[in-house]
Coordinates of C-alpha atoms in Angstrom, one line a residue:
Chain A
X1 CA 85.5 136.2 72.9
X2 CA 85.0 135.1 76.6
X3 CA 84.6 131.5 76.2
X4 CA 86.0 128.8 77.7
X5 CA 88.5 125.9 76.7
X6 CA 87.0 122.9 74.5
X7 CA 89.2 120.9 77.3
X8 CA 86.9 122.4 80.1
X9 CA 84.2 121.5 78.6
X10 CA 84.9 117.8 78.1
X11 CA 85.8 117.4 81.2
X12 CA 83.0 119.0 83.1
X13 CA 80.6 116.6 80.7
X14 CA 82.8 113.8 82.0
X15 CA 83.7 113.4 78.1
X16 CA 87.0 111.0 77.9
X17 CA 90.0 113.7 77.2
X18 CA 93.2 113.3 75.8
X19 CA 96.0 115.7 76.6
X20 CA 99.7 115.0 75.3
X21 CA 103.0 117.1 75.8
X22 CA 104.8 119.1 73.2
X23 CA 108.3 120.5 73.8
X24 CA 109.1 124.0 71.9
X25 CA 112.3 124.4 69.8
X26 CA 115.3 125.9 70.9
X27 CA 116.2 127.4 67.8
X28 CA 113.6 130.6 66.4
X29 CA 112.2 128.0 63.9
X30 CA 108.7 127.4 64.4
X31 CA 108.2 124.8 61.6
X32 CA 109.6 121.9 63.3
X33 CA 106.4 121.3 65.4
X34 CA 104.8 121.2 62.1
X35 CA 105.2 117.3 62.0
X36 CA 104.3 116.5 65.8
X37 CA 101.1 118.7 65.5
X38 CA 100.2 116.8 63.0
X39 CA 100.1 114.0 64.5
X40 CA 98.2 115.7 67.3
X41 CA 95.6 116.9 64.9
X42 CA 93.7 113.7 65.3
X43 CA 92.4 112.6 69.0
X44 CA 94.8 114.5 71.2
X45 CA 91.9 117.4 72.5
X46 CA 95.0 119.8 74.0
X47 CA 98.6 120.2 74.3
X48 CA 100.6 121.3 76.7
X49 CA 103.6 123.7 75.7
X50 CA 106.1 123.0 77.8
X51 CA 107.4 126.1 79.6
X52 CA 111.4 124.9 79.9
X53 CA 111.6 121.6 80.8
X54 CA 114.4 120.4 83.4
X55 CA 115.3 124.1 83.4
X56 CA 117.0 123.7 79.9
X57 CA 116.9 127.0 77.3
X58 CA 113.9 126.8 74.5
X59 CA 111.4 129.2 73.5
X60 CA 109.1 130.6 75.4
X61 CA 106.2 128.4 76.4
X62 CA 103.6 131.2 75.6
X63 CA 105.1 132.5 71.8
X64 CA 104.9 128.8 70.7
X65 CA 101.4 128.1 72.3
X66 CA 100.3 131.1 70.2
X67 CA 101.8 129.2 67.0
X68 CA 100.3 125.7 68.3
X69 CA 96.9 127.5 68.6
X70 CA 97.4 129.0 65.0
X71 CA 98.0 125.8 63.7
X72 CA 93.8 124.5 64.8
X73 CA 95.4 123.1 68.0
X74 CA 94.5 123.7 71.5
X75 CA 97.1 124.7 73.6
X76 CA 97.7 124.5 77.6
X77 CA 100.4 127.2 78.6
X78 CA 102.3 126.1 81.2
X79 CA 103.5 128.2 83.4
X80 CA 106.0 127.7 86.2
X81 CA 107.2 130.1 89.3
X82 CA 110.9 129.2 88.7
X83 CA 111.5 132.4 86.3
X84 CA 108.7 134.9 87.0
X85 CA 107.3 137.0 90.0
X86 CA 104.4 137.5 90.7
X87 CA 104.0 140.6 88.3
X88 CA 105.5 138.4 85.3
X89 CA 103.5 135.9 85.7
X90 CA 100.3 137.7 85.2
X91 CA 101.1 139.8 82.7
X92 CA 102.1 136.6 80.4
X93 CA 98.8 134.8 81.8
X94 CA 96.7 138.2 80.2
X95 CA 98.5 138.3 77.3
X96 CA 98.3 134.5 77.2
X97 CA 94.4 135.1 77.1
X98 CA 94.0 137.7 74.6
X99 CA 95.5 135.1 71.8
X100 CA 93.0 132.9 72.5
X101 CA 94.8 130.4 74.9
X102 CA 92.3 129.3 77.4
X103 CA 94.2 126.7 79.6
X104 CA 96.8 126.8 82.2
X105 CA 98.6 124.4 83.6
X106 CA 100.2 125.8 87.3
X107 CA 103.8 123.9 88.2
X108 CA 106.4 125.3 90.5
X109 CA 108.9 123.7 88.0
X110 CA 112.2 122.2 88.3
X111 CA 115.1 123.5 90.0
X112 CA 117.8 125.5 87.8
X113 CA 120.7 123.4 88.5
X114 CA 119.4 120.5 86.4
X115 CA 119.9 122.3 83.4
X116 CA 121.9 124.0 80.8
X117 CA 122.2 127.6 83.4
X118 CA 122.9 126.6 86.4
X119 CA 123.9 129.9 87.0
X120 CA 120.3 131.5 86.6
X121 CA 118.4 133.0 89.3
X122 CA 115.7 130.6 90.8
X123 CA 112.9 132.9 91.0
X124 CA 110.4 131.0 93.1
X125 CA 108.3 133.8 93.9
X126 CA 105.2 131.9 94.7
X127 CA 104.8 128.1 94.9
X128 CA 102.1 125.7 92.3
X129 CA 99.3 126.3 94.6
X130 CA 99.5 130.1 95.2
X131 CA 99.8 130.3 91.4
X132 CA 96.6 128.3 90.8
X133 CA 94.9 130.4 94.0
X134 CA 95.9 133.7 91.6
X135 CA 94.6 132.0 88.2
X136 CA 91.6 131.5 90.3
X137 CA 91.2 134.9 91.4
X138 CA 91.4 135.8 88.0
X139 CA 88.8 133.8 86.6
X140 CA 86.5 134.3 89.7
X141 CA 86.9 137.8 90.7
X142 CA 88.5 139.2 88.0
X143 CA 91.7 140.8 90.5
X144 CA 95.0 140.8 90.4
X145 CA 97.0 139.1 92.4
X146 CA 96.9 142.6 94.9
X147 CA 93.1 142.7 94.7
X148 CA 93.4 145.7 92.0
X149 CA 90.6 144.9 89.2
X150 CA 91.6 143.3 86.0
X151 CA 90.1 146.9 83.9
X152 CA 91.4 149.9 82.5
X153 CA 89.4 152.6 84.0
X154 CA 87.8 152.8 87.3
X155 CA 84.2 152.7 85.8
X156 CA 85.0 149.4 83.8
X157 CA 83.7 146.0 85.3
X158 CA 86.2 143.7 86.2
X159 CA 87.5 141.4 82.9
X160 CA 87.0 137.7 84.4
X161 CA 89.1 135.4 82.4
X162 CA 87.5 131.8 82.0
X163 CA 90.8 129.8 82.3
X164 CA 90.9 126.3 82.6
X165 CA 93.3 125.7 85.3
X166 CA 95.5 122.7 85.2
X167 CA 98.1 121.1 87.9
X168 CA 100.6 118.6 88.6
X169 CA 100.9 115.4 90.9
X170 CA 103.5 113.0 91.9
X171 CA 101.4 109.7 92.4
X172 CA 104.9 107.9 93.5
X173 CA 108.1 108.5 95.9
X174 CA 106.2 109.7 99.2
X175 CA 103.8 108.5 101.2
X176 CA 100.4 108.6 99.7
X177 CA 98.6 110.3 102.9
X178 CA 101.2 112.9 102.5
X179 CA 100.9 113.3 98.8
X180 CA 96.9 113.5 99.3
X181 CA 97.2 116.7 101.8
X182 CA 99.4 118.7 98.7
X183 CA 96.7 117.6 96.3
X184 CA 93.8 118.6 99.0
X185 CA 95.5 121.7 98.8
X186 CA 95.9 122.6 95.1
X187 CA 91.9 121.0 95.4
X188 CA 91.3 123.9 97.5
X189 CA 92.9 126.5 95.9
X190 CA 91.1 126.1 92.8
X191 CA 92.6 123.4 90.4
X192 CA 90.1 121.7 87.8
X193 CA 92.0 119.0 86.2
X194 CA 95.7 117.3 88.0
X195 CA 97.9 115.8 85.1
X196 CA 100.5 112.8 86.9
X197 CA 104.1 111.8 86.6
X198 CA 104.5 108.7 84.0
X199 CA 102.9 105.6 85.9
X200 CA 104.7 102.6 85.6
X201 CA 103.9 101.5 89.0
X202 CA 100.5 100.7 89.1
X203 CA 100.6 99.5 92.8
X204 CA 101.8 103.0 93.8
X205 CA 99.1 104.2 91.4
X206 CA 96.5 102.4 93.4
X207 CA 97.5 103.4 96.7
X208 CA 98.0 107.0 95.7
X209 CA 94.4 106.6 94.4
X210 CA 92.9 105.5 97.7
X211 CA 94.3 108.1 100.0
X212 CA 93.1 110.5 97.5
X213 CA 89.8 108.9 97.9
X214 CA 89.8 109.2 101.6
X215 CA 90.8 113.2 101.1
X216 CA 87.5 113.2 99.0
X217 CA 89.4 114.9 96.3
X218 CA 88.0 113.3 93.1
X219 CA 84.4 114.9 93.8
X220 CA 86.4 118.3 92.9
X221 CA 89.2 117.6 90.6
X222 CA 89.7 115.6 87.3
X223 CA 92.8 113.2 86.8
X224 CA 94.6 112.8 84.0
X225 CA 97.0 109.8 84.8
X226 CA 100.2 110.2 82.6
X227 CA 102.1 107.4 80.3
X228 CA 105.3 107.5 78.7
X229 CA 106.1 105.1 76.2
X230 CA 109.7 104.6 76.6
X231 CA 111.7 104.0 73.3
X232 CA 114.6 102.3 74.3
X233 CA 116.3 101.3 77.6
X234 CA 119.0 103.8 76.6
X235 CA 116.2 106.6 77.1
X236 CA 114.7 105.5 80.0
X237 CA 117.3 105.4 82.1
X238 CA 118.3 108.7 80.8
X239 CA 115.2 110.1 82.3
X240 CA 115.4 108.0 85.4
X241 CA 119.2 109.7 86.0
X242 CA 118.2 113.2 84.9
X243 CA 114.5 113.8 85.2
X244 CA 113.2 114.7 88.4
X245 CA 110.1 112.9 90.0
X246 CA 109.8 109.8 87.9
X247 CA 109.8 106.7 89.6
X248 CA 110.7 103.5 87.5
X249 CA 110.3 100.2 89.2
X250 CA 113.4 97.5 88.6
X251 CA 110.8 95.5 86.9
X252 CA 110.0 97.7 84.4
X253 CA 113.4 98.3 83.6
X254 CA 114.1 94.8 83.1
X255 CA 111.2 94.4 80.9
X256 CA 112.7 96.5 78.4
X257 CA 116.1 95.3 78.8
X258 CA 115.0 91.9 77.9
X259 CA 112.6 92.6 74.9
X260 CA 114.1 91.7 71.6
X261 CA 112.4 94.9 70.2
X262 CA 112.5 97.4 73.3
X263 CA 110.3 100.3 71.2
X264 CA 107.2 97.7 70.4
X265 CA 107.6 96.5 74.0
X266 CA 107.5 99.9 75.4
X267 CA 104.0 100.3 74.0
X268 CA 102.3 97.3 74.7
X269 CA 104.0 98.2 78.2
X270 CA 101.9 101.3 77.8
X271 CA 99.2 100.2 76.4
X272 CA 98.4 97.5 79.2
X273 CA 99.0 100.3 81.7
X274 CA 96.3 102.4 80.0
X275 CA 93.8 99.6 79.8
X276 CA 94.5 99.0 83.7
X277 CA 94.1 102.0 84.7
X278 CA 91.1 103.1 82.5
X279 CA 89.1 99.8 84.0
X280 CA 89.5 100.2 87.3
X281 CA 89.5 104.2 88.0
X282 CA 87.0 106.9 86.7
X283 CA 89.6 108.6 85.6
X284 CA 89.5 112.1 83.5
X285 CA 91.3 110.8 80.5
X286 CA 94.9 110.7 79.9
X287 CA 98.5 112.7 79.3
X288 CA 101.1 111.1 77.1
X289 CA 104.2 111.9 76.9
X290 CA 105.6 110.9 74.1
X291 CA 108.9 113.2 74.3
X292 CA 109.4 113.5 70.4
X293 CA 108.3 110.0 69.5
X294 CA 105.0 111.6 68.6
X295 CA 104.3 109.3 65.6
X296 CA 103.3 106.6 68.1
X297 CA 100.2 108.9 69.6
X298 CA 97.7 108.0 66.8
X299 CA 98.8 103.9 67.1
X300 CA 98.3 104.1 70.8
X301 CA 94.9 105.7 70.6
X302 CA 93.5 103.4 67.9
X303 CA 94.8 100.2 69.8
X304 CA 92.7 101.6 72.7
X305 CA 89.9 103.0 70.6
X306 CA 90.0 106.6 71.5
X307 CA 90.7 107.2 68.4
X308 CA 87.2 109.3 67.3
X309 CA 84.7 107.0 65.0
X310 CA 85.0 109.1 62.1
X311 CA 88.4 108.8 61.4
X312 CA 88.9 104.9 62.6
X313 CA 86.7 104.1 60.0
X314 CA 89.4 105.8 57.4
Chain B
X1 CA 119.2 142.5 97.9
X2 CA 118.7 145.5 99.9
X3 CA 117.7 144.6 103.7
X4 CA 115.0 146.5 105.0
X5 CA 116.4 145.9 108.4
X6 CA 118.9 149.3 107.6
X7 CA 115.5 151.3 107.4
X8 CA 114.9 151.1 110.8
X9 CA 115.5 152.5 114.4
X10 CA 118.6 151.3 116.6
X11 CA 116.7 149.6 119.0
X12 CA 114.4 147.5 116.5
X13 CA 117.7 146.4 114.7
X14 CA 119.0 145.6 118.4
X15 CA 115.9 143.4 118.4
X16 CA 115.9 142.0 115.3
X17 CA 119.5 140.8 115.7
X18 CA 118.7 138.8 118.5
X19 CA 115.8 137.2 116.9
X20 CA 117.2 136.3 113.7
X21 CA 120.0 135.4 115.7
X22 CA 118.2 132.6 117.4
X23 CA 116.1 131.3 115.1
X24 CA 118.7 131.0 112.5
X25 CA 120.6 128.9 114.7
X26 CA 117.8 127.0 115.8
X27 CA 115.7 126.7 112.7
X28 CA 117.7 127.8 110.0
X29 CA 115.2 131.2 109.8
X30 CA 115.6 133.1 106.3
X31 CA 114.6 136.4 108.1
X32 CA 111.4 136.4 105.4
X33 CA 109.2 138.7 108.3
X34 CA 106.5 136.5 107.9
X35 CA 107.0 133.4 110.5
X36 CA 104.6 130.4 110.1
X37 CA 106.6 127.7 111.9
X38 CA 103.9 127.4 114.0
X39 CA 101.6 126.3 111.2
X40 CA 104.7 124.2 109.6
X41 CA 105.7 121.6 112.5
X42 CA 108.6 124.4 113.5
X43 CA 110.0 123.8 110.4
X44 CA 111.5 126.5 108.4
X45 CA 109.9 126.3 104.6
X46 CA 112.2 129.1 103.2
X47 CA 115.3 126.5 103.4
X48 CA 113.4 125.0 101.1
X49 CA 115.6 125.6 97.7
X50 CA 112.0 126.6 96.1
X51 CA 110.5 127.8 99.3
X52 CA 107.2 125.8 99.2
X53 CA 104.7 126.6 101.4
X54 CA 102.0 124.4 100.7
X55 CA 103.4 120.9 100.6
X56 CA 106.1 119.7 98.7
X57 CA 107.0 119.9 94.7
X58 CA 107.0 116.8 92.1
X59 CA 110.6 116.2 92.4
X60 CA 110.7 115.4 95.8
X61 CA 110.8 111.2 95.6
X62 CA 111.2 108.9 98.6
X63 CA 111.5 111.4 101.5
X64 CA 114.4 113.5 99.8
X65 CA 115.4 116.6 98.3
X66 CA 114.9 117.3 94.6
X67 CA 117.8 119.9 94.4
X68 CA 120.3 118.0 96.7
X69 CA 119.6 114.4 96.9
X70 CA 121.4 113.9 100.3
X71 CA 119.0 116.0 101.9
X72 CA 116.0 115.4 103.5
X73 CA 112.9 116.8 102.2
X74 CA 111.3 119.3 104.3
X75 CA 108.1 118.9 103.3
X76 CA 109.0 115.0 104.8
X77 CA 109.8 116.2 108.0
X78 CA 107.1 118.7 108.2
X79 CA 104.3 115.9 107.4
X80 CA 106.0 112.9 109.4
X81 CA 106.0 116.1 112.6
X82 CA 102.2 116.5 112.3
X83 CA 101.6 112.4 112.0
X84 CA 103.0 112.4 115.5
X85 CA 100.6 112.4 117.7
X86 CA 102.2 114.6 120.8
X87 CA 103.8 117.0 118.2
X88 CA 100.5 117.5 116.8
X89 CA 98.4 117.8 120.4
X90 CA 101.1 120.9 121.4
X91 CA 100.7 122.6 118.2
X92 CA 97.1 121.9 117.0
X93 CA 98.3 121.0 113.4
X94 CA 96.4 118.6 111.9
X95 CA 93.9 121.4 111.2
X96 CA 96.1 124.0 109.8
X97 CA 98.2 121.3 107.7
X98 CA 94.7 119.8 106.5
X99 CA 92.9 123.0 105.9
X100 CA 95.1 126.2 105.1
X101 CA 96.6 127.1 102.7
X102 CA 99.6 129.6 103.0
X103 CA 99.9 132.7 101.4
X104 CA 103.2 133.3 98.9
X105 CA 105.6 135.5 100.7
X106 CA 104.9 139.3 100.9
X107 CA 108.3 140.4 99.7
X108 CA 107.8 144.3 101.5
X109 CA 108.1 142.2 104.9
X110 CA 111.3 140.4 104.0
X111 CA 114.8 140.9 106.0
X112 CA 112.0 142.4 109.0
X113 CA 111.4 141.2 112.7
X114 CA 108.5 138.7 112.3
X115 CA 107.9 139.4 116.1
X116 CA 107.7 142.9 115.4
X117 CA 105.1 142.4 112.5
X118 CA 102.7 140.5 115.0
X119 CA 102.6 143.6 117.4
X120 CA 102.1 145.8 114.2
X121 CA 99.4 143.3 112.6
X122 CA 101.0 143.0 109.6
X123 CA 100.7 139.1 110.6
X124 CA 98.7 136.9 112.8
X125 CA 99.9 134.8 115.2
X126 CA 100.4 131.7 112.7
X127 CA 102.4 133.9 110.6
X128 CA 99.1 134.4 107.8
X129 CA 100.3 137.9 106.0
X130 CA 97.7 140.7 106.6
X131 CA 98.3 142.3 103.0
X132 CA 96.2 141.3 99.9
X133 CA 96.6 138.0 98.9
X134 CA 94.8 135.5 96.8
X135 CA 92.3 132.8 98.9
X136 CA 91.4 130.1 98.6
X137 CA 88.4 129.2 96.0
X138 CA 85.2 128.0 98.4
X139 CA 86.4 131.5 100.5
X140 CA 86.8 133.5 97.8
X141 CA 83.0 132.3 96.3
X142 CA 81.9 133.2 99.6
X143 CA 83.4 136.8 99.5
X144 CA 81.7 137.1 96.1
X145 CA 78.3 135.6 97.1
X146 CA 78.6 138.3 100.3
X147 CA 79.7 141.0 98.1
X148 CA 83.0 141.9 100.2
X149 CA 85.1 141.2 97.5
X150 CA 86.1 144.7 97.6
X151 CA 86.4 144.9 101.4
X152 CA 88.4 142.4 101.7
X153 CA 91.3 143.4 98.8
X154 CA 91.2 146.7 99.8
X155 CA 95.0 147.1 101.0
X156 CA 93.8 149.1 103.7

């Protein structure tokens, strides 16, 4: 029952790993995923369950990661500090646990005002890398965040929960020396694998890269470098406006602008950024985001053959 | 929310006054009782809009705010401060920036004198809370390996 995440365990054997994003619905009806887990089912290894994206009202992040998991998918609960304390928090990561979700993925997450209630408290109890300190301590030491023992009775040991912890980075937008010291940080507190913003600026990407090099940060964390294949101009500039922390260089843009079919263009975008990157960086694997264009996973995957041998062959 | 600062004696709230006085004018101090400007290039990280402590959050892109774009980030200032070299020989902070990570905020000490709180030890000096927290991973291995786990998360 105490086991660890199939995720963890790929990436500790340096196994290539392939996580992609899945946003719950906003209505109480679980069946819609059904189509985008299926087309999870084959090479994705874990999915996050996004926990509220740009602040905006869906389901709980942790009621559909216990469907997702259901389904023979494994989830990664994310869990951001804008709408629980410190108490909330664990109590969702324990119950989180005890269905069988094994991964975490610690974000501060966006500010309210960018979505639909503005008028909601920010929470903001604790900040990404306290959060992953607590998972830690959790998994470690099996305390709460107080120091008071995860057990039910005095005589009880300790319950250590083997969670796989998870974080975000920003590879573009600040200085990369700057960016470096956050990620040292979350290094430090306790983070096993860093998921990225979409790249579309690999020169950003490689600078980012080196200052983490010079931090010494890739001997302790994984890095899962994240793509977005954009489906129209129309969307990406949506995201651009309304999404915070994405960085889209003009050249990009124009790339899709001019393309006669802008949703094949923004693959083989993709596509070239995925073999770039996986060339020249020992990276961890890699996070898509494919929003709810999640037909194009499995065609992204074959075309770079990550696609397991088994089913290729089909 | 209530203020803690009603709890206490005349002459403490005399005190306080003064100090938040001061500091709000000068750093734009949130009162949070638990004052690590010293380990934050004197910049305040509660006027942050999501009060980060350690370094700041994925929407901040080219030196500004996330939450109001006309803003600069303070996690900008705070980094560009300890890159300067005679900002950084006064405070020491290349160390602390490099290798600390700060604590959440310890909500009982909020709306308190942060002054008052170093003579009582609730903080150190650099403004590190004195109540249980969680630490850092190679620290808290350490406190396992020694087997002062308990010790050490033992509220008093």
């Amino acid at each position: 029952m105490n086991d660890t995440s199939t995720l963890y365990k790929k990436l500790q054997s340096g196994e290539f790993a392939i996580t992609a994003e899945l946003s719950p619905p906003k209505a109480p009806d679980l069946s819609r995923l059904d189509k985008h887990i299926e087309n999870y089912k084959v090479g994705v290894d874990a999915v996050n369950i996004l926990d509220m994206p740009s602040a905006t009202l869906r389901m709980s992040s942790l009621g559909t990661a216990i469907y997702v998991k259901q389904q023979g998918l494994e989830p990664v609960l994310q869990m951001t500090c804008r709408d629980r304390s410190k108490l909330a928090q664990q109590a969702d990561i324990i119950a989180a646990y005890a269905h069988g979700i094994r991964n975490v993925l610690c974000l501060t997450g966006d500010y309210v005002t960018f979505g639909d209630h503005p008028m909601s408290k920010p929470v903001f109890d604790m900040d990404s890398t306290n959060l992953i300190m607590m998972v830690n301590q959790l998994r470690s030491a099996g305390r709460a965040y107080s120091g008071t023992p995860i057990a039910d009775s005095a005589k009880e040991e300790p319950f250590k929960m083997q969670w796989c912890i998870g974080g975000a980075a920003n590879p573009a937008g600040n200085k990369p020396h700057h960016l470096a010291r956050t990620i040292n940080r979350k290094a430090e507190a306790g983070v096993d694998f860093l998921q990225t913003q979409p790249i579309f600026d690999l020169e950003a990407f490689d600078q980012w890269w080196t200052a983490l090099d010079k931090q010494g940060v890739h001997d302790k964390v994984k890095i899962l470098p994240g793509i977005l294949p954009p489906r129209s101009l129309r969307g990406l500039s949506f995201m651009v406006e309304h999404v915070p922390g994405i960085w889209v260089p003009p050249k990009v843009i124009s790339r899709i602008e001019n393309a006669s079919d802008q949703k094949e263009e923004g693959i083989q975008m993709c596509l070239e950024i995925m073999q770039t990157i996986k060339q020249k960086y020992p990276i961890a694997g890699f996070h898509l985001y494919p929003l709810a264009w999640t037909e194009t996973v499995p065609r992204m995957l074959k075309d770079l053959n990550l696609f397991p041998a088994a089913d290729n062959a089909a | 929310m209530y203020n803690r600062v009603w709890t206490k004696g005349r002459l403490y709230r005399l005190l306080f006054a003064i100090e938040e006085w001061s500091k709000k004018r000068v750093f734009g101090c949130h009162s949070c009782g638990q004052c690590v400007l010293r380990s934050t290039s004197m910049v305040c990280p509660q006027t942050c809009p999501k009060q980060m402590r350690n370094g700041p959050c994925g929407g901040s892109m080219f030196g500004k705010c996330e939450v109001f774009p006309d803003k600069e980030c303070i996690w900008t200032k705070i980094n560009e401060r300890a890159d300067n070299p005679a900002v950084d020989g006064t405070l020491g902070m290349k160390d602390k920036l490099f290798n600390k990570i700060q604590p959440a905020v310890d909500w009982s000490l909020v709306g308190t004198s942060a002054v008052a709180n170093i003579f009582s030890k609730k903080i150190d000096p650099n403004g590190a809370i004195q109540s249980p927290h969680p630490v850092p991973k190679k620290v808290l291995n350490d406190l396992i390996a020694s087997d002062r786990i308990v010790e050490h998360f033992d509220p008093s």
